Amino acid sequence: QVQFVESGGGLVQPGGSTRLSCVASGSVDVIFGMAWYRQAPGKERKLLATINQEHGVAYIPDSVKDRFTISRDDAEHSVTLQMNNVRLEDTAIYYCHAYIRGPDTDGYVWGQGTQVTVSS
């Protein structure tokens, strides 16, 4: 079964930048729309940004669209979230998500989550 492996994040100062990466491991035929979600402390997981197969950004809220960039690399089976000018309220666990089809996978796959903590 295909799995997503996330990396990046950690402790970031307000106004700083960090980059989250998510790579699918295993045999992949196609990855449809890809997305990042985040779950702030004590809150529900929420959709943050999506990117379709044509590399068009289908959704990104006004609260982050001037600071965050979602991109994908189909050759690497990966999705990336570049986070600039981070704020305290960006502290959360970030998850990648996508529908993946392969020889032994046909369904939605979640990354394991990576913590981003914004603090001075």
XYZ file of C-alpha atoms in Angstrom:
120
model
C 0.000 0.000 0.000
C 1.153 3.485 -0.803
C 2.000 5.701 2.144
C 2.761 9.383 2.421
C 5.912 10.384 4.283
C 5.971 13.956 5.516
C 8.969 16.070 6.412
C 9.738 19.627 7.383
C 8.096 21.835 9.958
C 9.368 22.158 13.507
C 9.859 25.357 15.468
C 9.614 28.557 13.451
C 9.802 32.148 14.607
C 6.969 34.520 13.746
C 7.618 36.014 10.344
C 9.851 33.122 9.396
C 9.484 30.438 6.753
C 9.345 26.700 6.580
C 8.694 24.126 3.909
C 6.646 20.968 4.280
C 7.092 18.059 1.928
C 5.056 14.929 1.451
C 6.240 12.057 -0.719
C 4.305 8.961 -1.689
C 6.201 5.729 -1.193
C 5.241 2.586 -3.032
C 3.959 1.883 -6.502
C 1.852 4.752 -7.847
C -0.023 4.957 -11.142
C -1.738 8.297 -10.611
C -2.330 10.827 -7.875
C -5.431 12.910 -8.305
C -6.040 16.180 -6.436
C -3.615 16.724 -3.577
C -4.212 18.734 -0.451
C -2.848 19.975 2.833
C -4.936 20.027 5.993
C -4.042 21.344 9.394
C -5.253 20.760 12.902
C -4.640 23.450 15.467
C -4.523 22.555 19.187
C -7.999 21.761 20.456
C -9.598 22.217 17.056
C -10.814 20.038 14.218
C -8.719 19.206 11.200
C -9.438 21.697 8.423
C -8.711 21.847 4.732
C -5.924 24.337 4.009
C -5.084 24.137 0.318
C -5.675 21.939 -2.702
C -3.991 21.504 -6.050
C -5.405 19.566 -8.984
C -3.704 17.346 -11.541
C -3.219 20.257 -13.899
C -1.266 21.991 -11.116
C -3.996 24.518 -10.649
C -4.581 25.664 -7.110
C -8.197 24.797 -6.582
C -8.548 26.181 -3.065
C -6.596 28.279 -0.634
C -8.238 30.565 1.939
C -7.641 34.288 2.067
C -6.002 33.901 5.462
C -2.981 32.176 3.940
C -3.040 32.711 0.161
C -0.489 35.542 0.262
C 1.795 33.577 2.570
C 1.480 29.893 1.661
C 2.118 28.158 -1.660
C 1.057 24.637 -2.547
C 2.832 22.825 -5.364
C 3.238 19.290 -6.623
C 5.810 17.235 -8.459
C 4.202 14.323 -10.248
C 7.515 12.733 -11.163
C 8.401 12.602 -7.471
C 4.828 11.812 -6.358
C 5.043 14.678 -3.914
C 3.248 17.753 -2.691
C 4.857 20.695 -0.970
C 3.625 23.541 1.176
C 5.861 26.592 1.334
C 4.959 28.676 4.373
C 6.219 32.260 4.550
C 5.646 35.001 7.090
C 4.196 32.506 9.533
C 2.048 33.641 12.415
C 1.343 32.281 15.862
C -2.030 31.021 14.645
C -0.310 28.814 12.074
C 0.773 26.501 14.888
C -0.774 23.146 14.050
C -0.172 19.626 12.849
C -0.099 19.610 9.069
C -1.299 16.630 7.036
C -1.053 15.888 3.341
C -3.877 14.036 1.631
C -4.652 12.686 -1.812
C -6.501 10.052 -3.784
C -3.959 7.583 -5.081
C -4.351 4.782 -7.542
C -1.770 2.074 -7.957
C -1.391 -1.710 -8.232
C -2.277 -2.176 -4.552
C -3.846 1.165 -3.647
C -7.092 2.795 -4.714
C -8.298 5.371 -2.246
C -7.503 8.330 -0.053
C -4.167 8.395 1.705
C -3.130 10.613 4.629
C 0.331 11.609 5.685
C 1.345 10.941 9.283
C 1.280 14.627 10.156
C 4.084 17.045 10.891
C 4.115 19.592 13.679
C 4.682 23.259 12.980
C 5.098 25.435 16.054
C 5.343 29.181 15.606
C 6.918 30.788 18.621
C 9.553 33.342 19.516
